[in-house]
């Protein structure tokens, strides 16, 4: 099979490469602005919502959730321990392979979430306005 | 490289190399915490090389072989969707960018790295049935600027040492 193709790539950086990088950066900033805009004005009356494999399994006001902590959720063959204390929600333990969800900073504002991909667990904070503010971090 | 046999042989060698690099990279810790999945994308260097040396159909075959055998060897079927969507998105964007004669291998590689992350986030959203993984994308896109430039740098070195026209 003989095909004609450009088999001699340019090997030095040029301004067109910079344009590609600028487009990627602009996309990143636009998405970041959409998802990570602070929502301090809406941070009252937080609710913890936990879903496993796309199904909501727990929903409670943050003070109630704190009193019942720690909570253990199982999914994908792994167990994820979630604890709420002092107004924040944190994944304190996980049996997932890389424990990235454990390393994710605690969440404290509406719209933030911690995701454990291997366990398919999503821990999110909502308020009376829902979770339109965006999310914090994904971990696996 | 006129012989179809030579092309097929080179494709097989590159597929084995990509598979080995993928396996090697899976043992590396995440580049940025807490951003799991942010990796150098060493296998993408091989894809870039195959795209220029062999053309899009062979590069596609190489990506499919790497993804399928990688999931099989790792015994992790759940990772298949992530690798498949990431690899397909990266290759698709790189094929489009390569058509622009103005871009160097750096621009093509950065575009591929960004697309790879987009594909993986899409896979995560499909898997979880939740839009939460989308929040991961802004940081991953920034990381892809560096990982894509790194892949482009290594690919450029490779092209200087092993120019496709000389094979």
PDB file of C-alpha atoms in Angstrom:
ATOM      1  CA  UNK A   1       0.000   0.000   0.000  1.00  0.00           C
ATOM      2  CA  UNK A   2       1.488   3.300  -1.031  1.00  0.00           C
ATOM      3  CA  UNK A   3      -0.096   6.468   0.190  1.00  0.00           C
ATOM      4  CA  UNK A   4       0.955  10.052  -0.199  1.00  0.00           C
ATOM      5  CA  UNK A   5       1.392  11.899   3.064  1.00  0.00           C
ATOM      6  CA  UNK A   6       3.277  14.658   4.715  1.00  0.00           C
ATOM      7  CA  UNK A   7       6.114  12.696   6.275  1.00  0.00           C
ATOM      8  CA  UNK A   8       8.411  15.621   6.994  1.00  0.00           C
ATOM      9  CA  UNK A   9       6.996  17.436   9.992  1.00  0.00           C
ATOM     10  CA  UNK A  10       8.195  20.861  11.011  1.00  0.00           C
ATOM     11  CA  UNK A  11      10.413  20.360  14.045  1.00  0.00           C
ATOM     12  CA  UNK A  12      10.763  23.888  15.391  1.00  0.00           C
ATOM     13  CA  UNK A  13       8.251  25.814  17.448  1.00  0.00           C
ATOM     14  CA  UNK A  14       6.525  28.618  15.556  1.00  0.00           C
ATOM     15  CA  UNK A  15       3.778  31.166  16.113  1.00  0.00           C
ATOM     16  CA  UNK A  16       1.100  28.796  14.826  1.00  0.00           C
ATOM     17  CA  UNK A  17       2.008  26.348  17.585  1.00  0.00           C
ATOM     18  CA  UNK A  18       1.671  29.231  20.030  1.00  0.00           C
ATOM     19  CA  UNK A  19      -1.799  29.842  18.614  1.00  0.00           C
ATOM     20  CA  UNK A  20      -2.807  26.240  19.376  1.00  0.00           C
ATOM     21  CA  UNK A  21      -1.479  26.642  22.925  1.00  0.00           C
ATOM     22  CA  UNK A  22      -3.375  29.931  23.274  1.00  0.00           C
ATOM     23  CA  UNK A  23      -6.630  28.290  22.174  1.00  0.00           C
ATOM     24  CA  UNK A  24      -6.147  25.483  24.731  1.00  0.00           C
ATOM     25  CA  UNK A  25      -5.352  28.021  27.451  1.00  0.00           C
ATOM     26  CA  UNK A  26      -8.366  30.154  26.543  1.00  0.00           C
ATOM     27  CA  UNK A  27     -10.626  27.097  26.682  1.00  0.00           C
ATOM     28  CA  UNK A  28      -9.181  26.226  30.072  1.00  0.00           C
ATOM     29  CA  UNK A  29      -9.747  29.727  31.435  1.00  0.00           C
ATOM     30  CA  UNK A  30     -13.291  29.878  30.089  1.00  0.00           C
ATOM     31  CA  UNK A  31     -14.196  26.534  31.639  1.00  0.00           C
ATOM     32  CA  UNK A  32     -12.406  27.475  34.854  1.00  0.00           C
ATOM     33  CA  UNK A  33     -14.363  30.709  35.115  1.00  0.00           C
ATOM     34  CA  UNK A  34     -17.595  28.807  34.562  1.00  0.00           C
ATOM     35  CA  UNK A  35     -16.911  26.117  37.140  1.00  0.00           C
ATOM     36  CA  UNK A  36     -14.731  27.693  39.772  1.00  0.00           C
ATOM     37  CA  UNK A  37     -16.391  31.060  40.301  1.00  0.00           C
ATOM     38  CA  UNK A  38     -16.692  31.554  44.077  1.00  0.00           C
ATOM     39  CA  UNK A  39     -20.244  31.379  45.388  1.00  0.00           C
ATOM     40  CA  UNK A  40     -19.739  32.783  48.855  1.00  0.00           C
ATOM     41  CA  UNK A  41     -23.053  34.627  48.758  1.00  0.00           C
ATOM     42  CA  UNK A  42     -24.868  31.343  48.373  1.00  0.00           C
ATOM     43  CA  UNK A  43     -23.000  29.273  50.903  1.00  0.00           C
ATOM     44  CA  UNK A  44     -25.666  29.075  53.590  1.00  0.00           C
ATOM     45  CA  UNK A  45     -27.685  25.935  54.406  1.00  0.00           C
ATOM     46  CA  UNK A  46     -25.426  23.377  52.813  1.00  0.00           C
ATOM     47  CA  UNK A  47     -26.606  19.891  51.949  1.00  0.00           C
ATOM     48  CA  UNK A  48     -24.338  16.901  51.404  1.00  0.00           C
ATOM     49  CA  UNK A  49     -25.350  14.755  48.432  1.00  0.00           C
ATOM     50  CA  UNK A  50     -23.608  11.447  47.766  1.00  0.00           C
ATOM     51  CA  UNK A  51     -24.110   9.331  44.672  1.00  0.00           C
ATOM     52  CA  UNK A  52     -22.655   5.960  43.811  1.00  0.00           C
ATOM     53  CA  UNK A  53     -22.600   4.768  40.216  1.00  0.00           C
ATOM     54  CA  UNK A  54     -24.880   7.618  39.201  1.00  0.00           C
ATOM     55  CA  UNK A  55     -27.502   6.843  41.852  1.00  0.00           C
ATOM     56  CA  UNK A  56     -28.080   9.212  44.761  1.00  0.00           C
ATOM     57  CA  UNK A  57     -27.607   7.213  47.962  1.00  0.00           C
ATOM     58  CA  UNK A  58     -27.387   9.906  50.620  1.00  0.00           C
ATOM     59  CA  UNK A  59     -28.710  13.445  51.081  1.00  0.00           C
ATOM     60  CA  UNK A  60     -28.539  15.319  54.384  1.00  0.00           C
ATOM     61  CA  UNK A  61     -28.052  18.796  55.782  1.00  0.00           C
ATOM     62  CA  UNK A  62     -24.385  19.355  56.614  1.00  0.00           C
ATOM     63  CA  UNK A  63     -24.946  19.525  60.422  1.00  0.00           C
ATOM     64  CA  UNK A  64     -26.933  16.275  60.353  1.00  0.00           C
ATOM     65  CA  UNK A  65     -24.362  14.636  58.098  1.00  0.00           C
ATOM     66  CA  UNK A  66     -21.599  15.723  60.495  1.00  0.00           C
ATOM     67  CA  UNK A  67     -23.370  14.128  63.450  1.00  0.00           C
ATOM     68  CA  UNK A  68     -23.646  10.825  61.593  1.00  0.00           C
ATOM     69  CA  UNK A  69     -20.010  10.815  60.414  1.00  0.00           C
ATOM     70  CA  UNK A  70     -18.084   8.881  59.320  1.00  0.00           C
ATOM     71  CA  UNK A  71     -20.029   7.466  56.405  1.00  0.00           C
ATOM     72  CA  UNK A  72     -18.776   4.563  54.305  1.00  0.00           C
ATOM     73  CA  UNK A  73     -19.858   4.079  50.674  1.00  0.00           C
ATOM     74  CA  UNK A  74     -19.050   1.066  48.540  1.00  0.00           C
ATOM     75  CA  UNK A  75     -18.799   1.050  44.782  1.00  0.00           C
ATOM     76  CA  UNK A  76     -16.746  -0.656  42.100  1.00  0.00           C
ATOM     77  CA  UNK A  77     -15.383  -3.048  44.723  1.00  0.00           C
ATOM     78  CA  UNK A  78     -13.913  -0.221  46.803  1.00  0.00           C
ATOM     79  CA  UNK A  79     -14.957   1.509  50.026  1.00  0.00           C
ATOM     80  CA  UNK A  80     -14.802   5.268  50.478  1.00  0.00           C
ATOM     81  CA  UNK A  81     -15.053   6.845  53.946  1.00  0.00           C
ATOM     82  CA  UNK A  82     -16.492  10.363  54.081  1.00  0.00           C
ATOM     83  CA  UNK A  83     -16.370  12.555  57.151  1.00  0.00           C
ATOM     84  CA  UNK A  84     -17.906  15.979  57.794  1.00  0.00           C
ATOM     85  CA  UNK A  85     -16.529  18.225  60.506  1.00  0.00           C
ATOM     86  CA  UNK A  86     -16.211  21.952  61.202  1.00  0.00           C
ATOM     87  CA  UNK A  87     -18.250  22.878  58.126  1.00  0.00           C
ATOM     88  CA  UNK A  88     -16.191  20.866  55.647  1.00  0.00           C
ATOM     89  CA  UNK A  89     -16.616  17.462  54.011  1.00  0.00           C
ATOM     90  CA  UNK A  90     -13.616  15.259  53.410  1.00  0.00           C
ATOM     91  CA  UNK A  91     -12.768  11.796  52.119  1.00  0.00           C
ATOM     92  CA  UNK A  92     -10.665  10.443  54.962  1.00  0.00           C
ATOM     93  CA  UNK A  93     -10.092   6.914  53.736  1.00  0.00           C
ATOM     94  CA  UNK A  94     -10.446   4.915  50.536  1.00  0.00           C
ATOM     95  CA  UNK A  95      -9.522   1.448  49.399  1.00  0.00           C
ATOM     96  CA  UNK A  96      -9.276   2.592  45.761  1.00  0.00           C
ATOM     97  CA  UNK A  97      -5.957   1.934  44.014  1.00  0.00           C
ATOM     98  CA  UNK A  98      -4.359   5.376  44.072  1.00  0.00           C
ATOM     99  CA  UNK A  99      -6.125   7.180  46.948  1.00  0.00           C
ATOM    100  CA  UNK A 100      -6.328  10.425  45.008  1.00  0.00           C
ATOM    101  CA  UNK A 101      -9.766  11.149  46.476  1.00  0.00           C
ATOM    102  CA  UNK A 102      -8.137  11.124  49.917  1.00  0.00           C
ATOM    103  CA  UNK A 103      -5.609  13.702  48.758  1.00  0.00           C
ATOM    104  CA  UNK A 104      -8.336  15.988  47.424  1.00  0.00           C
ATOM    105  CA  UNK A 105      -8.780  19.031  49.683  1.00  0.00           C
ATOM    106  CA  UNK A 106     -11.944  19.097  51.819  1.00  0.00           C
ATOM    107  CA  UNK A 107     -14.943  20.822  50.235  1.00  0.00           C
ATOM    108  CA  UNK A 108     -16.850  23.590  51.977  1.00  0.00           C
ATOM    109  CA  UNK A 109     -18.869  25.547  49.388  1.00  0.00           C
ATOM    110  CA  UNK A 110     -22.010  24.783  47.412  1.00  0.00           C
ATOM    111  CA  UNK A 111     -21.174  23.300  44.045  1.00  0.00           C
ATOM    112  CA  UNK A 112     -17.911  21.710  45.108  1.00  0.00           C
ATOM    113  CA  UNK A 113     -17.467  17.964  44.971  1.00  0.00           C
ATOM    114  CA  UNK A 114     -15.015  15.144  45.454  1.00  0.00           C
ATOM    115  CA  UNK A 115     -15.125  12.301  42.969  1.00  0.00           C
ATOM    116  CA  UNK A 116     -13.567   8.867  43.312  1.00  0.00           C
ATOM    117  CA  UNK A 117     -13.540   7.419  39.811  1.00  0.00           C
ATOM    118  CA  UNK A 118     -12.623   3.798  40.679  1.00  0.00           C
ATOM    119  CA  UNK A 119     -15.386   3.609  43.295  1.00  0.00           C
ATOM    120  CA  UNK A 120     -17.704   5.783  41.167  1.00  0.00           C
ATOM    121  CA  UNK A 121     -18.552   7.838  44.247  1.00  0.00           C
ATOM    122  CA  UNK A 122     -19.420  11.530  43.973  1.00  0.00           C
ATOM    123  CA  UNK A 123     -19.665  13.626  47.163  1.00  0.00           C
ATOM    124  CA  UNK A 124     -21.149  17.047  46.464  1.00  0.00           C
ATOM    125  CA  UNK A 125     -22.263  20.064  48.420  1.00  0.00           C
ATOM    126  CA  UNK A 126     -25.482  21.795  47.460  1.00  0.00           C
ATOM    127  CA  UNK A 127     -27.502  24.640  48.865  1.00  0.00           C
ATOM    128  CA  UNK A 128     -31.084  25.796  48.394  1.00  0.00           C
ATOM    129  CA  UNK A 129     -30.150  26.921  44.883  1.00  0.00           C
ATOM    130  CA  UNK A 130     -28.795  23.511  43.868  1.00  0.00           C
ATOM    131  CA  UNK A 131     -25.283  22.734  42.734  1.00  0.00           C
ATOM    132  CA  UNK A 132     -24.990  25.168  39.839  1.00  0.00           C
ATOM    133  CA  UNK A 133     -21.784  26.691  41.140  1.00  0.00           C
ATOM    134  CA  UNK A 134     -19.496  23.986  39.807  1.00  0.00           C
ATOM    135  CA  UNK A 135     -17.219  21.362  41.199  1.00  0.00           C
ATOM    136  CA  UNK A 136     -13.955  21.192  42.989  1.00  0.00           C
ATOM    137  CA  UNK A 137     -11.894  18.195  42.053  1.00  0.00           C
ATOM    138  CA  UNK A 138     -12.033  14.736  40.634  1.00  0.00           C
ATOM    139  CA  UNK A 139      -9.993  11.939  42.065  1.00  0.00           C
ATOM    140  CA  UNK A 140      -9.556   8.292  41.570  1.00  0.00           C
TER     141      UNK A 140
ATOM    142  CA  UNK B   1       8.906   3.526   2.775  1.00  0.00           C
ATOM    143  CA  UNK B   2       7.131   1.910  -0.144  1.00  0.00           C
ATOM    144  CA  UNK B   3       6.631  -1.661   0.961  1.00  0.00           C
ATOM    145  CA  UNK B   4       3.391  -2.511   2.714  1.00  0.00           C
ATOM    146  CA  UNK B   5       5.301  -5.174   4.631  1.00  0.00           C
ATOM    147  CA  UNK B   6       7.736  -2.581   5.933  1.00  0.00           C
ATOM    148  CA  UNK B   7       4.871  -0.354   6.987  1.00  0.00           C
ATOM    149  CA  UNK B   8       3.113  -3.205   8.756  1.00  0.00           C
ATOM    150  CA  UNK B   9       6.324  -4.237  10.487  1.00  0.00           C
ATOM    151  CA  UNK B  10       7.049  -0.697  11.646  1.00  0.00           C
ATOM    152  CA  UNK B  11       3.446  -0.353  12.834  1.00  0.00           C
ATOM    153  CA  UNK B  12       3.790  -3.548  14.899  1.00  0.00           C
ATOM    154  CA  UNK B  13       7.083  -2.370  16.414  1.00  0.00           C
ATOM    155  CA  UNK B  14       5.589   1.023  17.252  1.00  0.00           C
ATOM    156  CA  UNK B  15       2.503  -0.627  18.783  1.00  0.00           C
ATOM    157  CA  UNK B  16       4.746  -2.727  21.022  1.00  0.00           C
ATOM    158  CA  UNK B  17       6.723   0.378  21.991  1.00  0.00           C
ATOM    159  CA  UNK B  18       3.547   2.347  22.741  1.00  0.00           C
ATOM    160  CA  UNK B  19       2.235  -0.527  24.853  1.00  0.00           C
ATOM    161  CA  UNK B  20       5.491  -0.721  26.818  1.00  0.00           C
ATOM    162  CA  UNK B  21       5.521   3.042  27.395  1.00  0.00           C
ATOM    163  CA  UNK B  22       1.886   2.973  28.532  1.00  0.00           C
ATOM    164  CA  UNK B  23       2.649   0.197  30.967  1.00  0.00           C
ATOM    165  CA  UNK B  24       5.737   2.010  32.241  1.00  0.00           C
ATOM    166  CA  UNK B  25       3.822   5.232  32.697  1.00  0.00           C
ATOM    167  CA  UNK B  26       1.033   3.543  34.619  1.00  0.00           C
ATOM    168  CA  UNK B  27       3.523   2.991  37.421  1.00  0.00           C
ATOM    169  CA  UNK B  28       4.360   6.707  37.637  1.00  0.00           C
ATOM    170  CA  UNK B  29       2.616   8.823  40.292  1.00  0.00           C
ATOM    171  CA  UNK B  30       0.210  11.551  39.081  1.00  0.00           C
ATOM    172  CA  UNK B  31       2.004  14.679  37.856  1.00  0.00           C
ATOM    173  CA  UNK B  32      -0.088  17.139  39.790  1.00  0.00           C
ATOM    174  CA  UNK B  33      -2.057  16.563  42.945  1.00  0.00           C
ATOM    175  CA  UNK B  34      -4.960  16.281  43.241  1.00  0.00           C
ATOM    176  CA  UNK B  35      -5.220  15.722  39.511  1.00  0.00           C
ATOM    177  CA  UNK B  36      -5.196  11.999  38.876  1.00  0.00           C
ATOM    178  CA  UNK B  37      -4.921  11.068  35.239  1.00  0.00           C
ATOM    179  CA  UNK B  38      -2.583  13.958  34.488  1.00  0.00           C
ATOM    180  CA  UNK B  39       0.274  12.070  32.884  1.00  0.00           C
ATOM    181  CA  UNK B  40       3.090  12.738  30.467  1.00  0.00           C
ATOM    182  CA  UNK B  41       1.420  10.700  27.737  1.00  0.00           C
ATOM    183  CA  UNK B  42       4.549   8.908  26.601  1.00  0.00           C
ATOM    184  CA  UNK B  43       2.555   6.682  24.253  1.00  0.00           C
ATOM    185  CA  UNK B  44       1.407   9.804  22.431  1.00  0.00           C
ATOM    186  CA  UNK B  45       4.971  10.324  21.206  1.00  0.00           C
ATOM    187  CA  UNK B  46       4.675   7.050  19.331  1.00  0.00           C
ATOM    188  CA  UNK B  47       1.270   8.024  17.937  1.00  0.00           C
ATOM    189  CA  UNK B  48       2.675  11.323  16.642  1.00  0.00           C
ATOM    190  CA  UNK B  49       5.566   9.501  15.007  1.00  0.00           C
ATOM    191  CA  UNK B  50       3.259   6.903  13.438  1.00  0.00           C
ATOM    192  CA  UNK B  51       0.946   9.613  12.143  1.00  0.00           C
ATOM    193  CA  UNK B  52       3.741  11.243  10.160  1.00  0.00           C
ATOM    194  CA  UNK B  53       5.707   8.117   9.251  1.00  0.00           C
ATOM    195  CA  UNK B  54       2.840   5.796   8.354  1.00  0.00           C
ATOM    196  CA  UNK B  55      -0.270   7.930   7.955  1.00  0.00           C
ATOM    197  CA  UNK B  56      -3.625   8.141   9.717  1.00  0.00           C
ATOM    198  CA  UNK B  57      -4.955   4.595   9.062  1.00  0.00           C
ATOM    199  CA  UNK B  58      -1.861   2.975  10.554  1.00  0.00           C
ATOM    200  CA  UNK B  59      -1.833   5.422  13.444  1.00  0.00           C
ATOM    201  CA  UNK B  60      -5.469   4.541  14.168  1.00  0.00           C
ATOM    202  CA  UNK B  61      -4.643   0.836  14.093  1.00  0.00           C
ATOM    203  CA  UNK B  62      -1.740   1.461  16.449  1.00  0.00           C
ATOM    204  CA  UNK B  63      -3.943   3.347  18.931  1.00  0.00           C
ATOM    205  CA  UNK B  64      -6.610   0.633  18.863  1.00  0.00           C
ATOM    206  CA  UNK B  65      -4.044  -2.135  19.414  1.00  0.00           C
ATOM    207  CA  UNK B  66      -2.428  -0.221  22.276  1.00  0.00           C
ATOM    208  CA  UNK B  67      -5.745   0.514  23.962  1.00  0.00           C
ATOM    209  CA  UNK B  68      -7.168  -2.996  23.631  1.00  0.00           C
ATOM    210  CA  UNK B  69      -4.000  -4.882  24.562  1.00  0.00           C
ATOM    211  CA  UNK B  70      -3.240  -2.362  27.329  1.00  0.00           C
ATOM    212  CA  UNK B  71      -6.621  -2.989  28.959  1.00  0.00           C
ATOM    213  CA  UNK B  72      -6.171  -6.740  28.529  1.00  0.00           C
ATOM    214  CA  UNK B  73      -2.692  -6.855  30.046  1.00  0.00           C
ATOM    215  CA  UNK B  74      -3.674  -4.564  32.904  1.00  0.00           C
ATOM    216  CA  UNK B  75      -6.788  -6.645  33.545  1.00  0.00           C
ATOM    217  CA  UNK B  76      -8.710  -3.430  33.891  1.00  0.00           C
ATOM    218  CA  UNK B  77     -11.709  -3.388  31.575  1.00  0.00           C
ATOM    219  CA  UNK B  78     -13.085  -0.239  33.191  1.00  0.00           C
ATOM    220  CA  UNK B  79     -10.066   1.690  31.938  1.00  0.00           C
ATOM    221  CA  UNK B  80     -10.829   0.692  28.357  1.00  0.00           C
ATOM    222  CA  UNK B  81     -13.415   3.427  27.795  1.00  0.00           C
ATOM    223  CA  UNK B  82     -11.058   6.099  29.182  1.00  0.00           C
ATOM    224  CA  UNK B  83      -8.170   4.981  26.983  1.00  0.00           C
ATOM    225  CA  UNK B  84     -10.370   4.525  23.935  1.00  0.00           C
ATOM    226  CA  UNK B  85     -12.065   7.911  24.082  1.00  0.00           C
ATOM    227  CA  UNK B  86      -8.822   9.658  25.042  1.00  0.00           C
ATOM    228  CA  UNK B  87      -6.799   7.981  22.311  1.00  0.00           C
ATOM    229  CA  UNK B  88      -9.452   8.451  19.620  1.00  0.00           C
ATOM    230  CA  UNK B  89      -9.963  12.130  20.477  1.00  0.00           C
ATOM    231  CA  UNK B  90      -6.216  12.766  20.504  1.00  0.00           C
ATOM    232  CA  UNK B  91      -5.660  11.065  17.167  1.00  0.00           C
ATOM    233  CA  UNK B  92      -8.667  12.767  15.552  1.00  0.00           C
ATOM    234  CA  UNK B  93      -7.467  16.226  16.569  1.00  0.00           C
ATOM    235  CA  UNK B  94      -3.880  15.471  15.558  1.00  0.00           C
ATOM    236  CA  UNK B  95      -5.022  14.293  12.110  1.00  0.00           C
ATOM    237  CA  UNK B  96      -6.894  17.568  11.658  1.00  0.00           C
ATOM    238  CA  UNK B  97      -4.020  19.717  12.952  1.00  0.00           C
ATOM    239  CA  UNK B  98      -1.483  17.848  10.826  1.00  0.00           C
ATOM    240  CA  UNK B  99      -3.383  18.954   7.719  1.00  0.00           C
ATOM    241  CA  UNK B 100      -2.284  22.483   8.526  1.00  0.00           C
ATOM    242  CA  UNK B 101       1.173  22.622   6.998  1.00  0.00           C
ATOM    243  CA  UNK B 102       2.025  25.560   9.249  1.00  0.00           C
ATOM    244  CA  UNK B 103       2.021  23.688  12.548  1.00  0.00           C
ATOM    245  CA  UNK B 104       5.105  21.941  13.826  1.00  0.00           C
ATOM    246  CA  UNK B 105       5.087  18.673  15.693  1.00  0.00           C
ATOM    247  CA  UNK B 106       4.817  20.727  18.921  1.00  0.00           C
ATOM    248  CA  UNK B 107       1.456  22.253  17.981  1.00  0.00           C
ATOM    249  CA  UNK B 108       0.094  18.920  16.784  1.00  0.00           C
ATOM    250  CA  UNK B 109       1.227  17.238  19.990  1.00  0.00           C
ATOM    251  CA  UNK B 110      -0.238  19.914  22.280  1.00  0.00           C
ATOM    252  CA  UNK B 111      -3.572  19.698  20.450  1.00  0.00           C
ATOM    253  CA  UNK B 112      -3.498  15.916  20.814  1.00  0.00           C
ATOM    254  CA  UNK B 113      -2.719  16.092  24.532  1.00  0.00           C
ATOM    255  CA  UNK B 114      -5.584  18.527  25.134  1.00  0.00           C
ATOM    256  CA  UNK B 115      -7.983  16.369  23.127  1.00  0.00           C
ATOM    257  CA  UNK B 116      -6.846  13.275  25.019  1.00  0.00           C
ATOM    258  CA  UNK B 117      -7.822  14.914  28.308  1.00  0.00           C
ATOM    259  CA  UNK B 118     -11.167  16.004  26.854  1.00  0.00           C
ATOM    260  CA  UNK B 119     -11.840  12.414  25.782  1.00  0.00           C
ATOM    261  CA  UNK B 120     -10.956  11.045  29.190  1.00  0.00           C
ATOM    262  CA  UNK B 121     -13.178  13.554  30.977  1.00  0.00           C
ATOM    263  CA  UNK B 122     -16.013  12.604  28.614  1.00  0.00           C
ATOM    264  CA  UNK B 123     -15.419   8.944  29.517  1.00  0.00           C
ATOM    265  CA  UNK B 124     -15.527   9.825  33.231  1.00  0.00           C
ATOM    266  CA  UNK B 125     -18.815  11.687  32.735  1.00  0.00           C
ATOM    267  CA  UNK B 126     -20.284   8.708  30.894  1.00  0.00           C
ATOM    268  CA  UNK B 127     -19.058   6.276  33.537  1.00  0.00           C
ATOM    269  CA  UNK B 128     -20.328   8.275  36.494  1.00  0.00           C
ATOM    270  CA  UNK B 129     -23.498   9.556  34.847  1.00  0.00           C
ATOM    271  CA  UNK B 130     -22.560  12.884  36.366  1.00  0.00           C
ATOM    272  CA  UNK B 131     -21.215  16.203  35.049  1.00  0.00           C
ATOM    273  CA  UNK B 132     -18.790  16.550  37.961  1.00  0.00           C
ATOM    274  CA  UNK B 133     -15.726  15.413  35.969  1.00  0.00           C
ATOM    275  CA  UNK B 134     -16.098  18.469  33.734  1.00  0.00           C
ATOM    276  CA  UNK B 135     -14.650  20.580  36.548  1.00  0.00           C
ATOM    277  CA  UNK B 136     -11.475  18.553  36.161  1.00  0.00           C
ATOM    278  CA  UNK B 137     -10.991  19.769  32.594  1.00  0.00           C
ATOM    279  CA  UNK B 138      -9.660  23.340  33.082  1.00  0.00           C
ATOM    280  CA  UNK B 139      -6.703  22.161  35.164  1.00  0.00           C
ATOM    281  CA  UNK B 140      -6.108  19.197  32.872  1.00  0.00           C
ATOM    282  CA  UNK B 141      -6.020  21.458  29.820  1.00  0.00           C
ATOM    283  CA  UNK B 142      -3.321  23.579  31.448  1.00  0.00           C
ATOM    284  CA  UNK B 143      -1.353  20.430  32.254  1.00  0.00           C
ATOM    285  CA  UNK B 144      -1.763  19.290  28.631  1.00  0.00           C
ATOM    286  CA  UNK B 145       0.141  22.373  27.454  1.00  0.00           C
ATOM    287  CA  UNK B 146       3.226  21.084  29.259  1.00  0.00           C
ATOM    288  CA  UNK B 147       2.767  17.378  28.598  1.00  0.00           C
ATOM    289  CA  UNK B 148       1.988  18.055  24.921  1.00  0.00           C
ATOM    290  CA  UNK B 149       5.069  20.257  24.571  1.00  0.00           C
ATOM    291  CA  UNK B 150       7.146  17.541  26.245  1.00  0.00           C
ATOM    292  CA  UNK B 151       5.796  14.894  23.859  1.00  0.00           C
ATOM    293  CA  UNK B 152       6.426  17.243  20.942  1.00  0.00           C
ATOM    294  CA  UNK B 153      10.001  17.797  22.093  1.00  0.00           C
ATOM    295  CA  UNK B 154      10.713  14.067  22.322  1.00  0.00           C
ATOM    296  CA  UNK B 155       8.947  13.437  18.998  1.00  0.00           C
ATOM    297  CA  UNK B 156      11.067  16.163  17.357  1.00  0.00           C
ATOM    298  CA  UNK B 157      14.218  14.483  18.674  1.00  0.00           C
ATOM    299  CA  UNK B 158      12.962  11.183  17.302  1.00  0.00           C
ATOM    300  CA  UNK B 159      12.222  12.676  13.886  1.00  0.00           C
ATOM    301  CA  UNK B 160      15.761  14.115  13.717  1.00  0.00           C
ATOM    302  CA  UNK B 161      17.323  10.758  14.564  1.00  0.00           C
ATOM    303  CA  UNK B 162      14.878   8.605  12.617  1.00  0.00           C
ATOM    304  CA  UNK B 163      13.416  10.713   9.817  1.00  0.00           C
ATOM    305  CA  UNK B 164      10.344   8.938   8.403  1.00  0.00           C
ATOM    306  CA  UNK B 165      11.604   9.458   4.845  1.00  0.00           C
ATOM    307  CA  UNK B 166      14.742   7.517   5.681  1.00  0.00           C
ATOM    308  CA  UNK B 167      12.948   4.407   6.864  1.00  0.00           C
TER     309      UNK B 167
END
